[in-house]
Coordinates of N, CA and C in Angstrom, one line a residue:
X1 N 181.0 -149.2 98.6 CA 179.7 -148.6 98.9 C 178.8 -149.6 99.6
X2 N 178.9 -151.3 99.6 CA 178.4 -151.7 99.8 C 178.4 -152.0 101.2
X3 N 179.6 -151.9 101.9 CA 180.2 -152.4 102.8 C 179.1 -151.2 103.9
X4 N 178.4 -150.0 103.9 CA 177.8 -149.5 104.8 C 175.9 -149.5 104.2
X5 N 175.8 -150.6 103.3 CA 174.7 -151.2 103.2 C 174.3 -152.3 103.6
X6 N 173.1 -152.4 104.6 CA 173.3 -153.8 105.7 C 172.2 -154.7 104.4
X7 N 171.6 -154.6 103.3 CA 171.2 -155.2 102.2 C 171.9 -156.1 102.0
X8 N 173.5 -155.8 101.3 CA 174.1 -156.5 101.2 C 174.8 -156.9 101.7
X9 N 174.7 -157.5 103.6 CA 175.7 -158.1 104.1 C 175.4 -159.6 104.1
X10 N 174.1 -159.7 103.6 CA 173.8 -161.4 103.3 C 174.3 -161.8 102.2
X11 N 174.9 -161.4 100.9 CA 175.0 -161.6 99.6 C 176.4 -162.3 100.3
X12 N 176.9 -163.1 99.1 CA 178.0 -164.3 99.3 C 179.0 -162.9 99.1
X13 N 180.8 -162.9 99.3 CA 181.5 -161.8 98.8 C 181.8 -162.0 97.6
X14 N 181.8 -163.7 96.9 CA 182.0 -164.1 96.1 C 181.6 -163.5 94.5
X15 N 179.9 -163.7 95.4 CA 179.0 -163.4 94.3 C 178.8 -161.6 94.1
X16 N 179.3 -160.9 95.1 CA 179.1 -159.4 95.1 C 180.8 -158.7 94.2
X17 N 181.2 -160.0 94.8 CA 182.5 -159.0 93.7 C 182.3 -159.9 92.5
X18 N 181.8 -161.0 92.0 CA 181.6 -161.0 90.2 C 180.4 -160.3 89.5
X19 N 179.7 -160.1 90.4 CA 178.5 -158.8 90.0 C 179.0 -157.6 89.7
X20 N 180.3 -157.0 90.9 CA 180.4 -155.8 90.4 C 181.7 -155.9 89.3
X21 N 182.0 -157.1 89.6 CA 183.1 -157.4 87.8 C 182.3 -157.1 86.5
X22 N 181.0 -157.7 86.2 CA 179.8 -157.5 85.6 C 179.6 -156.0 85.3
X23 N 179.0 -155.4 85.9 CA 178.5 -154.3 85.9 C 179.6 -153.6 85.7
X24 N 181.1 -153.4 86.1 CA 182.2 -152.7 85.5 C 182.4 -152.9 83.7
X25 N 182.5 -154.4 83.6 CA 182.7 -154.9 82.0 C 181.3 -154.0 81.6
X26 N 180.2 -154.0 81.7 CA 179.0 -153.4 81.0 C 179.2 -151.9 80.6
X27 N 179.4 -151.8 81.8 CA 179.5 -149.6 81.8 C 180.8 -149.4 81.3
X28 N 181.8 -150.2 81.0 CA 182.8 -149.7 80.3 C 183.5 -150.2 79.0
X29 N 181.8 -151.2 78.3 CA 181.6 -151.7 76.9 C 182.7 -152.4 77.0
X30 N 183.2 -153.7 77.8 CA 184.4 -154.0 77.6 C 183.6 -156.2 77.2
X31 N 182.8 -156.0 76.9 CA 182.1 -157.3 76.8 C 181.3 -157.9 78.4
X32 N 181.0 -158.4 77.6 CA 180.1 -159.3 79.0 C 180.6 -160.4 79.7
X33 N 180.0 -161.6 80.0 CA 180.1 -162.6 81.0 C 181.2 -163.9 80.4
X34 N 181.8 -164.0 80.0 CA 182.7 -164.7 79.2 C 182.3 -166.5 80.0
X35 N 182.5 -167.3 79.1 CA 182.5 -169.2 80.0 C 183.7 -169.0 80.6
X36 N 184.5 -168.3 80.3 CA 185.8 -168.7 81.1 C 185.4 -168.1 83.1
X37 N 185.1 -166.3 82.7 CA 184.6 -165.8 84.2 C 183.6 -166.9 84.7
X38 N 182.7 -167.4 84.0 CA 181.4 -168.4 84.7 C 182.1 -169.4 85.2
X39 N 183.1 -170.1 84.5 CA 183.8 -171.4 85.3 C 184.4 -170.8 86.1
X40 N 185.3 -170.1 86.2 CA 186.4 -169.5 87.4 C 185.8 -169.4 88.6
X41 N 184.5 -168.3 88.5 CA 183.8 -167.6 89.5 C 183.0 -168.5 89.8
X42 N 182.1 -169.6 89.1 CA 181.3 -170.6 89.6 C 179.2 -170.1 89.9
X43 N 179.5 -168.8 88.5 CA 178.3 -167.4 88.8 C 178.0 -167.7 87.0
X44 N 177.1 -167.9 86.7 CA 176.8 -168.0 85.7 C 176.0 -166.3 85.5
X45 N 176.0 -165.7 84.0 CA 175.3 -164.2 84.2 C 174.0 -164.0 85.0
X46 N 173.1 -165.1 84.3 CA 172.0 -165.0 85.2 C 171.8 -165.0 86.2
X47 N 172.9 -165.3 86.8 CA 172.7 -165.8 88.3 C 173.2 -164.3 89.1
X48 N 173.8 -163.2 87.9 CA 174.4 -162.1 88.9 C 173.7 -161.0 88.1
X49 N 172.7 -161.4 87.4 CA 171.6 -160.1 87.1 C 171.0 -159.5 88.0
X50 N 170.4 -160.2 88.9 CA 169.5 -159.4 90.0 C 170.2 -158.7 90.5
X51 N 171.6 -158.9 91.2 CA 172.3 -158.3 92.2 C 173.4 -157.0 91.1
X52 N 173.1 -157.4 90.3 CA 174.0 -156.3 88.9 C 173.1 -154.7 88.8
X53 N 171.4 -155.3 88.7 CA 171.0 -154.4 88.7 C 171.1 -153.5 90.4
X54 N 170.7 -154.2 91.0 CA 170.6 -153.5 92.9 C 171.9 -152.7 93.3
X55 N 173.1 -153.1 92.2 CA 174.3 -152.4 92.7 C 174.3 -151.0 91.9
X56 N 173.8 -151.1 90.2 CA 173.7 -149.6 89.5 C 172.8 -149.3 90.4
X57 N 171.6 -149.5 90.9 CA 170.6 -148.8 91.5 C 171.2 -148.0 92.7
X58 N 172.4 -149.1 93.1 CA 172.9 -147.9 94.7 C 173.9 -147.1 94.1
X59 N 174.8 -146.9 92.6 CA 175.6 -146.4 92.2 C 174.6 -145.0 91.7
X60 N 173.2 -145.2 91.5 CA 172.6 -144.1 90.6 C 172.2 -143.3 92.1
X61 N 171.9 -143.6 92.6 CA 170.6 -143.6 93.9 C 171.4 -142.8 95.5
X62 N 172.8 -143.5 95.5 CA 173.3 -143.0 96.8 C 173.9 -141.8 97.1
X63 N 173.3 -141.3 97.7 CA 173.4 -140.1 98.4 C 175.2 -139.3 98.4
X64 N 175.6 -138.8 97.9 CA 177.1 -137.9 97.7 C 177.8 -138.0 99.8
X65 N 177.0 -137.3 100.3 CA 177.1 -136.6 101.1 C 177.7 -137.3 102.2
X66 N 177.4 -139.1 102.3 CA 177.8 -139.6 103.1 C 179.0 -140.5 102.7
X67 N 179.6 -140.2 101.8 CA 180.7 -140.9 101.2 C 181.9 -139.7 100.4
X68 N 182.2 -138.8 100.9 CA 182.9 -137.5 100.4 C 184.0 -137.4 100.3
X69 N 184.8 -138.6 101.6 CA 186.1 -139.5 100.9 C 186.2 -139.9 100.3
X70 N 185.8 -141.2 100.2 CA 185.7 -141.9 99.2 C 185.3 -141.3 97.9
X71 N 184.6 -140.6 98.0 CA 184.7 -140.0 96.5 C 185.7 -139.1 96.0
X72 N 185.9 -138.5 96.5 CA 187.5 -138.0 96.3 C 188.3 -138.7 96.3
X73 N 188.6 -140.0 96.9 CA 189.6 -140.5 96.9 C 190.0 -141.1 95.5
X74 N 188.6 -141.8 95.4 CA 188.2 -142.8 93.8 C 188.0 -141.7 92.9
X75 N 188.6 -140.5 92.9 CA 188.3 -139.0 92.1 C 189.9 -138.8 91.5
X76 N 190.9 -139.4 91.7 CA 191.9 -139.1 91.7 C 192.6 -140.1 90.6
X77 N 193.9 -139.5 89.7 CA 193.9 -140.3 88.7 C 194.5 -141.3 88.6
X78 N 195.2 -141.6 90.5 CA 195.8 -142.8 90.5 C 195.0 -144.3 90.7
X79 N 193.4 -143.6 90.9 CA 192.7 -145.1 90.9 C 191.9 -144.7 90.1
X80 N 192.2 -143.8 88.6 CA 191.6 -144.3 87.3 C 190.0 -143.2 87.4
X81 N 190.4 -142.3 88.0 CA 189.4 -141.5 88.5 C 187.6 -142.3 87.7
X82 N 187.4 -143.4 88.9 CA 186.5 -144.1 88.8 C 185.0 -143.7 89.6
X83 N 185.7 -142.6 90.2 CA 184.3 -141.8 91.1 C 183.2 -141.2 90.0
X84 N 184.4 -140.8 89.1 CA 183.7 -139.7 88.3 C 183.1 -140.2 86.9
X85 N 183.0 -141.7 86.6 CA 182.4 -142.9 86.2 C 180.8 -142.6 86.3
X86 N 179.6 -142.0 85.5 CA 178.3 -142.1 84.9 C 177.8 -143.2 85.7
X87 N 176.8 -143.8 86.2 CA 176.9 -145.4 86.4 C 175.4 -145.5 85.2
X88 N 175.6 -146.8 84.3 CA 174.8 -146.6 83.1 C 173.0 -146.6 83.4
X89 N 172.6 -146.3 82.6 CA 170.7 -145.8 82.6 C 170.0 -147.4 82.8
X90 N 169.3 -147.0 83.7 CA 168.7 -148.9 84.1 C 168.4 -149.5 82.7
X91 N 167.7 -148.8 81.8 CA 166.9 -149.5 80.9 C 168.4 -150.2 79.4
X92 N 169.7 -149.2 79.3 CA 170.4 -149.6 79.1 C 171.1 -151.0 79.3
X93 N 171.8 -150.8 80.9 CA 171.6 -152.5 81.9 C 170.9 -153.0 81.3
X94 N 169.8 -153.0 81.7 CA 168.7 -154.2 81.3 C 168.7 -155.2 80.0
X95 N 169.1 -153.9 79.1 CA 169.3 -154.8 77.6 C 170.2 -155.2 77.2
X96 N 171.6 -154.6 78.0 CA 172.8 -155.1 77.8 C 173.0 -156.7 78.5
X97 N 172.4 -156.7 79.4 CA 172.7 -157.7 80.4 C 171.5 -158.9 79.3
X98 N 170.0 -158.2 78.8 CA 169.9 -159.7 78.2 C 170.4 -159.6 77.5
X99 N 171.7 -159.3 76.4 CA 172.1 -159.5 75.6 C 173.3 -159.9 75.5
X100 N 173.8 -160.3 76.9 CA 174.9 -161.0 76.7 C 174.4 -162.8 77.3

């Protein structure tokens, strides 16, 4: 989704795919930011909150209409039908993220 958002074409790829590592572990209660992901990734949590929140906001926020493949595609149960994935309530985020 990101990839036809010119927002995010400044963001490191680095830091956009441990954000959306983040925000996957969150919305699917699987724990948070572990020392091990922070040494690997070189992204400490805080450092991928701001960009954790801006990605639910484009998961809550973007439009169906221009992405109808892809959502079908990611709809199907061989990629875990991940389309059809809720993306969590900001104020939830919020508290989950300070609380890890």
């Amino acid at each position: 989704m990101t990839l036809q958002e010119y927002d995010y074409a400044r963001e490191s790829p680095s830091k956009l795919a441990a954000s959306c590592l983040l925000l996957a572990l969150t919305m699917k209660n699987l724990g948070g930011w572990t020392p091990t992901l922070a040494y690997y990734s070189g992204y400490s949590a805080q450092d991928l909150h701001p960009l954790v929140k801006k990605l639910n906001f484009l998961l809550t926020y973007q439009p169906r209409d221009k992405l109808n493949t892809v959502h079908s595609k990611y709809s199907h149960r061989l990629f875990y039908e991940v389309a059809k994935l809720a993306p969590i309530d900001m104020l939830k985020l919020e508290k989950a993220l300070t609380n890890s």
